[in-house]
Coordinates of C-alpha atoms and ligand atoms in Angstrom, one line a residue:
M1 CA 4.0 142.6 144.0
A2 CA 4.0 141.7 147.6
A3 CA 6.5 143.3 150.2
E4 CA 9.7 141.5 151.2
T5 CA 8.3 140.5 154.7
D6 CA 4.7 139.6 153.2
H7 CA 3.6 136.7 155.4
D8 CA 0.9 135.6 153.0
L9 CA 2.0 132.0 152.4
F10 CA 0.7 132.2 148.9
S11 CA 2.7 135.2 147.8
E12 CA 5.9 135.6 145.8
G13 CA 7.1 138.1 148.5
Y14 CA 6.8 135.4 151.2
A15 CA 8.8 133.1 149.1
R16 CA 11.5 135.6 148.8
Y17 CA 11.4 136.2 152.5
V18 CA 11.7 132.5 153.3
D19 CA 14.7 132.1 151.0
S20 CA 16.5 135.2 152.6
K21 CA 16.3 133.4 155.9
D22 CA 17.7 130.2 154.5
E23 CA 21.2 129.4 155.8
L24 CA 22.0 127.1 152.8
R25 CA 20.9 129.6 150.1
H26 CA 24.4 130.5 148.8
Y27 CA 24.8 126.8 147.8
R28 CA 22.4 127.7 144.9
D29 CA 25.2 129.8 143.5
E30 CA 27.4 126.7 143.4
F31 CA 25.1 125.4 140.5
I32 CA 24.5 126.3 137.0
I33 CA 20.8 126.8 136.7
P34 CA 19.7 126.7 133.1
T35 CA 18.0 129.9 132.0
L36 CA 14.9 130.0 130.1
G37 CA 16.8 130.9 127.1
D38 CA 19.3 128.0 127.6
L39 CA 16.4 125.5 127.7
E40 CA 15.2 126.9 124.3
R41 CA 18.6 127.3 122.6
K42 CA 19.2 125.0 119.7
S43 CA 23.0 125.2 119.6
I44 CA 25.4 124.4 122.5
A45 CA 27.5 127.5 121.7
I46 CA 25.6 130.7 122.9
E47 CA 25.3 132.3 119.5
E48 CA 21.4 132.9 119.5
E49 CA 19.8 136.0 120.7
I50 CA 17.9 135.4 123.9
K51 CA 14.3 136.0 123.0
T52 CA 13.0 138.7 125.4
E53 CA 9.6 139.1 123.7
L54 CA 8.2 135.6 123.4
W55 CA 5.5 134.9 126.0
G56 CA 6.4 138.1 127.7
L57 CA 9.0 136.3 129.7
D58 CA 12.6 137.4 130.4
W59 CA 14.6 134.7 128.9
S60 CA 17.7 135.4 130.9
L61 CA 15.8 134.3 134.1
P62 CA 16.7 131.0 135.7
S63 CA 14.3 128.1 135.0
V64 CA 12.5 126.4 137.8
Y65 CA 14.5 123.2 137.9
L66 CA 12.7 120.5 140.0
C67 CA 14.1 117.4 138.4
G68 CA 17.0 116.5 140.6
N69 CA 15.3 113.1 141.0
S70 CA 16.1 112.3 137.5
L71 CA 19.2 114.4 136.6
G72 CA 20.8 116.7 139.2
L73 CA 22.2 120.0 138.1
Q74 CA 25.9 120.7 137.3
P75 CA 27.9 122.0 140.2
R76 CA 30.0 124.9 139.0
R77 CA 33.1 123.3 140.7
T78 CA 32.7 120.3 138.4
R79 CA 34.3 122.3 135.5
T80 CA 37.3 123.3 137.5
Y81 CA 37.8 119.6 138.7
L82 CA 37.3 118.3 135.2
Q83 CA 39.6 120.8 133.7
Q84 CA 42.3 119.6 136.2
Y85 CA 41.7 116.1 134.9
L86 CA 41.9 117.2 131.3
D87 CA 45.1 119.2 132.0
T88 CA 46.7 116.3 133.9
W89 CA 45.9 113.8 131.1
G90 CA 47.1 116.5 128.5
T91 CA 50.4 117.2 130.3
K92 CA 51.3 114.0 131.9
G93 CA 49.6 111.2 129.9
V94 CA 50.0 107.8 131.5
N95 CA 51.8 109.4 134.4
G96 CA 48.8 111.0 135.4
H97 CA 47.9 107.9 137.2
F98 CA 50.7 108.4 139.7
T99 CA 51.5 112.3 139.6
R100 CA 50.8 114.3 142.7
H101 CA 50.3 117.8 141.5
T102 CA 50.8 120.3 144.4
D103 CA 47.5 122.1 143.4
A104 CA 45.4 119.1 142.6
L105 CA 41.9 118.8 144.0
T106 CA 42.0 115.0 143.9
R107 CA 44.7 112.4 144.4
P108 CA 46.4 110.6 141.5
W109 CA 44.1 108.6 139.3
V110 CA 45.4 105.4 140.7
D111 CA 43.9 106.3 144.1
I112 CA 40.8 108.1 143.0
D113 CA 38.4 105.2 143.9
E114 CA 39.6 105.5 147.5
D115 CA 38.9 109.2 147.5
C116 CA 35.5 108.5 146.1
A117 CA 34.7 105.9 148.8
A118 CA 35.9 108.3 151.6
A119 CA 33.7 111.0 150.2
I120 CA 30.4 108.7 149.7
A121 CA 30.7 107.0 153.0
P122 CA 29.3 109.7 155.2
I123 CA 26.4 110.3 152.8
V124 CA 25.2 106.6 152.9
G125 CA 26.3 106.2 156.7
A126 CA 28.9 103.7 156.1
E127 CA 32.6 103.0 157.1
K128 CA 34.9 103.8 154.2
D129 CA 35.8 100.3 153.6
E130 CA 32.0 99.3 153.2
V131 CA 31.6 101.2 150.1
A132 CA 33.0 101.2 146.6
V133 CA 32.4 103.7 143.9
M134 CA 32.2 101.6 140.7
Q135 CA 30.1 100.6 137.5
S136 CA 26.5 101.7 137.3
L137 CA 23.5 100.9 139.4
T138 CA 22.0 97.9 137.6
A139 CA 25.5 96.4 137.1
N140 CA 26.1 96.7 140.7
L141 CA 22.8 95.0 141.6
H142 CA 23.8 92.1 139.5
L143 CA 27.3 92.0 141.0
L144 CA 25.8 92.1 144.6
M145 CA 23.2 89.4 143.9
A146 CA 25.9 87.2 142.4
S147 CA 27.4 87.3 145.8
F148 CA 24.5 87.4 148.0
Y149 CA 21.8 85.4 146.2
K150 CA 22.7 81.8 146.8
P151 CA 19.5 79.9 146.3
T152 CA 19.3 76.5 147.9
V153 CA 16.5 73.9 147.7
K154 CA 15.0 75.2 150.9
R155 CA 15.4 79.0 150.3
W156 CA 15.4 80.2 146.7
K157 CA 12.7 83.1 146.5
I158 CA 13.5 86.7 146.0
I159 CA 11.1 89.2 147.4
M160 CA 10.7 92.5 145.7
E161 CA 7.9 95.0 145.3
E162 CA 5.5 94.9 142.4
K163 CA 5.9 98.4 141.1
A164 CA 9.7 98.4 141.3
F165 CA 11.7 100.1 138.7
P166 CA 11.9 98.0 135.5
S167 CA 15.6 97.5 135.7
D168 CA 15.2 95.9 139.1
H169 CA 12.6 93.6 137.7
Y170 CA 14.8 92.6 134.9
A171 CA 17.8 92.1 137.3
V172 CA 16.0 90.1 139.8
Y173 CA 14.2 87.8 137.2
S174 CA 17.3 87.3 135.3
Q175 CA 19.2 86.2 138.5
V176 CA 16.5 83.7 139.3
A177 CA 16.6 82.4 135.8
H178 CA 20.4 82.4 135.8
H179 CA 20.2 79.9 138.8
G180 CA 17.7 77.7 137.0
F181 CA 14.6 78.7 139.0
P182 CA 11.2 79.8 137.4
D183 CA 9.7 83.2 137.5
S184 CA 7.4 82.2 140.2
S185 CA 10.4 82.3 142.5
V186 CA 10.0 86.1 142.6
V187 CA 7.5 87.2 145.2
L188 CA 6.0 90.5 144.3
I189 CA 4.7 92.8 147.1
P190 CA 1.7 94.5 145.8
P191 CA 1.1 98.1 146.7
S192 CA -1.2 98.5 149.9
S193 CA -3.1 101.1 147.9
P194 CA -3.2 100.4 144.2
S195 CA -4.2 103.9 143.3
T196 CA -1.2 105.6 145.1
H197 CA 1.3 102.8 144.9
Y198 CA 1.7 103.2 148.8
L199 CA 3.5 100.3 150.4
S200 CA 2.7 100.0 154.1
T201 CA 5.5 98.9 156.2
Q202 CA 3.1 96.1 157.8
S203 CA 2.2 94.7 154.4
I204 CA 6.0 94.3 153.6
L205 CA 6.7 92.8 156.9
D206 CA 3.8 90.4 156.5
T207 CA 4.9 89.3 153.1
I208 CA 8.4 88.7 154.4
T209 CA 6.9 86.6 157.3
A210 CA 4.6 84.7 155.0
H211 CA 7.4 83.6 152.7
A212 CA 10.3 83.5 155.3
D213 CA 11.1 79.8 155.3
T214 CA 11.6 79.9 151.3
T215 CA 13.2 83.2 150.8
A216 CA 16.8 83.7 150.0
L217 CA 16.9 87.4 149.4
I218 CA 14.9 90.7 149.5
L219 CA 15.6 93.6 147.2
L220 CA 13.6 96.9 148.0
P221 CA 13.9 100.6 147.0
G222 CA 15.0 103.1 149.7
V223 CA 12.8 105.8 148.1
H224 CA 10.3 104.8 145.6
F225 CA 11.0 106.1 142.1
Y226 CA 7.3 106.6 141.2
S227 CA 5.6 107.7 144.4
G228 CA 8.5 109.2 146.2
Q229 CA 7.7 107.0 149.3
L230 CA 10.5 106.6 151.7
L231 CA 10.5 103.1 153.0
D232 CA 11.4 102.3 156.7
I233 CA 14.7 100.8 155.9
P234 CA 15.8 99.9 159.6
T235 CA 12.6 98.3 160.6
I236 CA 12.3 96.3 157.4
T237 CA 16.0 95.2 157.5
A238 CA 15.6 94.1 161.1
H239 CA 12.6 92.1 160.3
A240 CA 14.3 90.4 157.4
H241 CA 17.2 89.4 159.7
S242 CA 14.8 88.1 162.3
H243 CA 13.9 85.6 159.6
G244 CA 17.3 84.9 158.6
I245 CA 17.0 86.6 155.2
T246 CA 19.6 88.7 153.6
I247 CA 18.3 92.2 152.4
G248 CA 19.6 94.7 149.9
W249 CA 18.4 98.1 149.0
D250 CA 18.2 100.1 145.7
L251 CA 19.1 103.5 146.7
A252 CA 18.8 105.3 143.4
H253 CA 16.3 107.8 144.7
A254 CA 17.5 107.8 148.4
V255 CA 21.2 108.6 148.1
G256 CA 21.9 112.4 148.6
N257 CA 18.2 112.8 149.2
V258 CA 17.7 111.4 152.8
P259 CA 20.1 110.6 155.4
L260 CA 21.2 106.9 155.5
R261 CA 22.7 104.9 158.2
L262 CA 23.5 101.7 156.2
H263 CA 26.0 100.5 158.8
E264 CA 24.0 101.2 161.9
W265 CA 20.9 99.7 160.3
G266 CA 22.7 96.4 159.5
V267 CA 21.8 96.5 155.8
D268 CA 23.5 93.7 154.0
F269 CA 24.1 95.4 150.7
A270 CA 23.0 98.4 148.7
A271 CA 23.7 100.0 145.4
W272 CA 22.9 103.5 144.0
C273 CA 23.6 105.9 141.1
S274 CA 25.1 109.3 141.2
Y275 CA 23.3 111.2 138.5
K276 CA 20.2 112.2 140.4
Y277 CA 20.5 113.9 143.8
L278 CA 24.3 113.4 143.7
N279 CA 24.7 115.8 140.7
A280 CA 27.6 113.8 139.2
G281 CA 26.3 114.1 135.7
A282 CA 24.3 111.9 133.3
G283 CA 25.0 108.2 133.6
S284 CA 27.9 108.8 136.0
I285 CA 29.6 106.1 138.0
G286 CA 27.5 104.2 140.7
G287 CA 28.4 102.8 144.0
L288 CA 27.7 99.9 146.3
F289 CA 27.8 99.0 150.0
V290 CA 28.6 95.7 151.6
H291 CA 28.2 95.5 155.3
E292 CA 31.4 95.0 157.2
Q293 CA 29.9 91.9 158.9
H294 CA 30.0 90.1 155.6
W295 CA 33.6 90.5 154.9
G296 CA 34.9 91.1 158.4
G297 CA 38.5 91.5 157.7
K298 CA 39.0 87.8 157.0
V299 CA 38.7 88.3 153.2
E300 CA 42.1 90.1 153.2
T301 CA 43.9 86.8 153.8
E302 CA 41.4 84.1 153.0
D303 CA 40.3 83.6 149.6
I304 CA 37.2 81.4 149.0
A305 CA 36.9 80.2 145.4
P306 CA 33.7 80.9 143.7
G307 CA 31.6 77.8 143.6
S308 CA 33.6 76.0 146.0
A309 CA 32.3 74.0 149.0
A310 CA 33.7 76.5 151.2
E311 CA 31.7 79.3 149.5
Q312 CA 28.5 77.4 149.5
E313 CA 28.9 76.8 153.1
A314 CA 29.6 80.5 153.6
N315 CA 26.7 81.9 151.4
G316 CA 24.2 79.1 150.9
H317 CA 22.7 79.3 154.4
D318 CA 19.4 77.7 155.0
T319 CA 18.6 79.2 158.4
A320 CA 20.5 82.4 159.2
P321 CA 22.0 85.4 157.3
P322 CA 25.6 84.7 156.2
T323 CA 28.1 85.1 159.1
A324 CA 31.1 83.5 157.1
P325 CA 32.9 86.0 154.9
I326 CA 31.4 86.8 151.5
T327 CA 33.8 87.5 148.8
P328 CA 32.9 88.8 145.3
S329 CA 31.5 86.0 143.2
L330 CA 32.4 87.8 139.9
R331 CA 35.9 89.3 140.0
G332 CA 38.1 91.6 138.2
W333 CA 41.6 93.1 138.6
W334 CA 40.5 96.2 140.4
G335 CA 39.1 94.1 143.1
S336 CA 42.5 92.7 143.8
T337 CA 45.0 94.4 146.3
K338 CA 47.0 97.3 144.7
G339 CA 50.3 95.3 145.4
T340 CA 49.1 92.4 143.2
R341 CA 47.4 94.1 140.4
F342 CA 50.5 94.4 138.3
A343 CA 52.1 91.2 139.5
M344 CA 50.4 89.3 136.7
D345 CA 50.5 86.0 138.6
N346 CA 46.8 85.6 138.4
T347 CA 46.2 85.2 142.1
F348 CA 43.3 87.2 143.2
A349 CA 44.1 88.8 146.6
P350 CA 40.8 90.8 147.5
M351 CA 40.9 94.3 148.6
R352 CA 39.7 95.0 152.0
G353 CA 35.9 95.4 152.2
A354 CA 33.5 96.5 149.4
A355 CA 36.5 97.5 147.2
A356 CA 36.9 93.8 146.5
W357 CA 33.8 94.0 144.3
Q358 CA 35.5 96.3 141.9
L359 CA 36.2 94.9 138.4
S360 CA 37.7 97.6 136.3
N361 CA 39.7 100.6 136.8
P362 CA 37.0 103.3 137.2
S363 CA 36.3 106.2 134.9
V364 CA 38.4 108.9 136.3
L365 CA 36.3 111.4 134.5
D366 CA 33.3 110.1 136.4
C367 CA 35.1 109.9 139.7
T368 CA 36.4 113.5 139.4
A369 CA 32.9 114.9 138.6
L370 CA 31.6 112.8 141.5
L371 CA 34.3 114.2 143.9
A372 CA 33.5 117.8 142.7
S373 CA 29.9 117.2 143.7
L374 CA 30.5 115.4 146.9
S375 CA 32.8 118.0 148.1
I376 CA 29.7 120.2 148.4
F377 CA 27.6 117.6 150.1
N378 CA 30.2 117.0 152.7
E379 CA 30.5 120.7 153.4
V380 CA 26.9 120.9 154.0
G381 CA 26.1 117.5 155.7
M382 CA 23.1 115.4 155.0
D383 CA 21.3 116.3 158.2
K384 CA 21.2 120.2 157.2
L385 CA 20.1 119.2 153.8
R386 CA 17.4 117.0 155.0
A387 CA 16.0 119.7 157.4
K388 CA 15.7 122.1 154.4
S389 CA 14.3 119.3 152.2
V390 CA 11.5 118.6 154.7
L391 CA 10.6 122.2 154.7
L392 CA 10.6 122.5 150.9
T393 CA 8.9 119.2 150.1
G394 CA 6.5 119.4 153.0
G395 CA 5.7 122.9 152.0
L396 CA 5.0 121.9 148.4
I397 CA 2.7 119.2 149.6
H398 CA 0.9 121.8 151.7
L399 CA 0.6 124.3 148.9
L400 CA -0.8 121.6 146.5
D401 CA -3.3 120.8 149.3
C402 CA -4.5 124.4 149.8
W403 CA -3.3 126.7 146.9
P404 CA -6.4 129.0 146.6
G405 CA -6.4 129.2 142.7
L406 CA -6.6 125.5 142.5
H407 CA -9.5 124.9 145.1
T408 CA -12.2 124.0 142.5
A409 CA -9.7 121.7 140.6
R410 CA -9.0 119.9 143.8
E411 CA -12.6 119.6 144.8
A412 CA -13.2 118.1 141.2
G413 CA -10.4 115.6 141.7
V414 CA -8.3 117.1 139.0
Y415 CA -5.2 116.1 140.7
E416 CA -4.1 114.0 143.8
I417 CA -0.8 113.7 145.6
L418 CA 0.5 110.1 145.5
T419 CA 3.5 110.7 147.7
P420 CA 2.9 110.0 151.5
K421 CA 2.5 113.4 153.3
A422 CA 4.3 112.6 156.6
D423 CA 7.9 113.9 156.6
G424 CA 9.3 110.5 157.6
E425 CA 7.8 108.9 154.6
H426 CA 9.1 110.9 151.7
G427 CA 12.2 112.4 150.5
A428 CA 12.5 115.5 148.0
Q429 CA 10.0 114.2 145.5
V430 CA 6.3 114.8 145.2
S431 CA 4.2 112.7 142.7
I432 CA 1.1 114.3 141.3
R433 CA -1.5 112.2 139.5
L434 CA -3.7 114.3 137.1
Q435 CA -7.0 113.4 135.8
E436 CA -7.0 111.4 132.5
G437 CA -6.1 113.5 129.5
L438 CA -4.4 116.3 131.2
L439 CA -0.8 115.3 131.4
A440 CA 0.5 116.2 128.1
R441 CA -1.0 119.8 128.1
V442 CA 0.1 120.3 131.8
M443 CA 3.6 119.4 130.8
T444 CA 3.6 121.6 127.7
E445 CA 2.4 124.6 129.7
L446 CA 5.0 124.0 132.5
E447 CA 7.8 123.7 129.9
R448 CA 6.6 126.8 128.2
V449 CA 7.4 128.9 131.1
G450 CA 10.6 127.2 132.0
V451 CA 9.4 124.8 134.7
V452 CA 11.4 121.6 134.5
V453 CA 9.8 118.6 136.1
D454 CA 9.4 115.0 134.8
E455 CA 6.4 112.9 133.8
R456 CA 5.5 109.3 134.2
K457 CA 2.9 108.5 131.6
P458 CA -0.1 108.3 131.5
D459 CA -0.9 110.6 134.4
V460 CA 2.0 111.5 136.7
V461 CA 4.1 114.5 137.3
R462 CA 7.1 114.2 139.5
V463 CA 8.3 117.4 141.2
A464 CA 11.6 117.4 143.3
P465 CA 12.8 120.4 145.2
A466 CA 16.5 119.6 145.7
P467 CA 17.6 121.5 148.7
L468 CA 21.1 122.2 147.5
Y469 CA 20.0 124.5 144.6
N470 CA 16.1 125.0 145.1
G471 CA 14.5 127.4 147.2
W472 CA 11.0 128.3 148.3
Q473 CA 10.8 130.8 145.3
D474 CA 11.1 127.6 143.0
V475 CA 8.3 126.0 144.9
W476 CA 6.2 129.2 144.6
R477 CA 7.0 129.5 140.9
F478 CA 6.0 125.9 140.3
M479 CA 2.6 126.4 142.0
D480 CA 1.9 129.6 140.1
A481 CA 2.8 127.9 136.7
F482 CA 1.0 124.7 137.9
E483 CA -2.2 126.6 138.4
R484 CA -2.1 128.1 135.0
A485 CA -1.1 124.7 133.4
V486 CA -4.0 122.9 135.1
K487 CA -6.5 125.5 134.2
E488 CA -5.3 125.6 130.5
A489 CA -5.3 121.8 130.3
I490 CA -8.9 121.6 131.5
R491 CA -10.0 124.4 129.2
R492 CA -8.5 122.5 126.2
R493 CA -9.9 119.3 127.3
D494 CA -13.3 120.4 128.3
G495 CA -13.7 123.6 126.3
Y496 CA -14.0 125.6 129.4
C497 CA -12.4 126.0 132.7
Q498 CA -14.2 124.9 135.9
T499 CA -11.8 126.7 138.2
Ligands
LIG1 C1 15.1 102.9 141.1 C2 16.0 102.8 140.1 N1 16.6 101.6 139.8 C3 17.5 101.4 138.8 C4 17.7 102.4 137.9 C5 18.7 102.0 136.7 O1 19.8 102.8 136.8 P1 21.1 102.5 135.9 O2 20.7 102.9 134.5 O3 22.1 103.6 136.5 O4 21.4 101.2 136.0 C6 17.1 103.6 137.9 C7 17.3 104.6 137.0 O5 16.8 105.6 137.1 C8 16.2 103.7 139.1 O6 15.6 104.9 139.3

């Protein structure tokens, strides 16, 4: 085993050395990292003996969890926060909505959405009133498009990218159909490179320009789910606006991953989920952003009825992005000001800003888990996280490019990196495409040694070092396991190993 100060980039000793210098390393202890035994366990209760013999591995070791792009790990403090929620519910019942316990980590339930908005705002670079924590991602995309997609006879198209996440396709096509327009109203931007799914900024700008006169809305991903590419949000947003087009962003893979400045960039609207890099738990509550310029304070006092001439005037612009206030087209009681919610007089008085888009009282369970996780993010700050992320992900790309044990495999084109390599063009995810017929065996081999990554059939492995809980040793252990997995997969496929 290499010495602690070993400077051989490819050694485990060097990985330990790098981690020892990481100023964020103690945040790893804030998370529950499943052990190899945990991943194998068949019961939730820890009753089984941990198998120390199988595969010669120590089953009490932490797994190599590189799947925060799909489901982030559980922060330890989540249990404390949730226990408080359960205790409040258990001891106060309905009064939990209003009870201010002296030792509570969150405000009473009736205000918890405001706490969530305040906590998420710095992570997406927004003013507190520009964000709302609510619903789930696809639902929020629909709610936002209901307000922002106001097709007219002159401008009715939606531009999106061809390889967008399926739910975005469904949402966009169904919005177009809902307004009575044909599928051909959706303009799909093809990847500039079909093999890597890379979208050049220029090709996006060119498509926008080509359809500018007839386009009502653009919806794009901040970070692409498949390739891990980070799009140039400010440049594309500015270009859309120069043509008078409203633009929204699906930030599922960007939030908590890369620093965002939604307010400063003038983004019209955005939506995200909280179960990936935000670590709020499977299917947890989503969030949305509506730029201040669209509600501008007026909405507090002025109510524009949905479908009214005033609203069409405000939203159905033909030449420029909306400047008149946009109110939620679809409404619910939680979007109405607190003072009016229980008045029961059926007068909708919109909350200030994005909060007006809320429909229902939010799941306090979800909000509590989100607040637990966001408290860690806001301790660290996105800039520090990003700095570590660039090192980890850039380092992983470098190792994949020059790991000695994979030299022959690389030469033979056994794998290629789909993710753009420049730091400014990716977040924490590296997508690796394998030669045909290798994916299943590579995944099996990785799983066998406790490396958790995810696959996109038929040939892509996605690997995401999340800087809050992953370190260089995880990257090293992944590379070590990946080398073995690739060699084994080739041996099984070809009957011998060429590496
Ligand atoms: C890019 C993207 N958009 C939309 C979704 C759908 O999210 P939800 O199920 O929360 O609506 C996902 C889910 O992973 C996603 O990755």
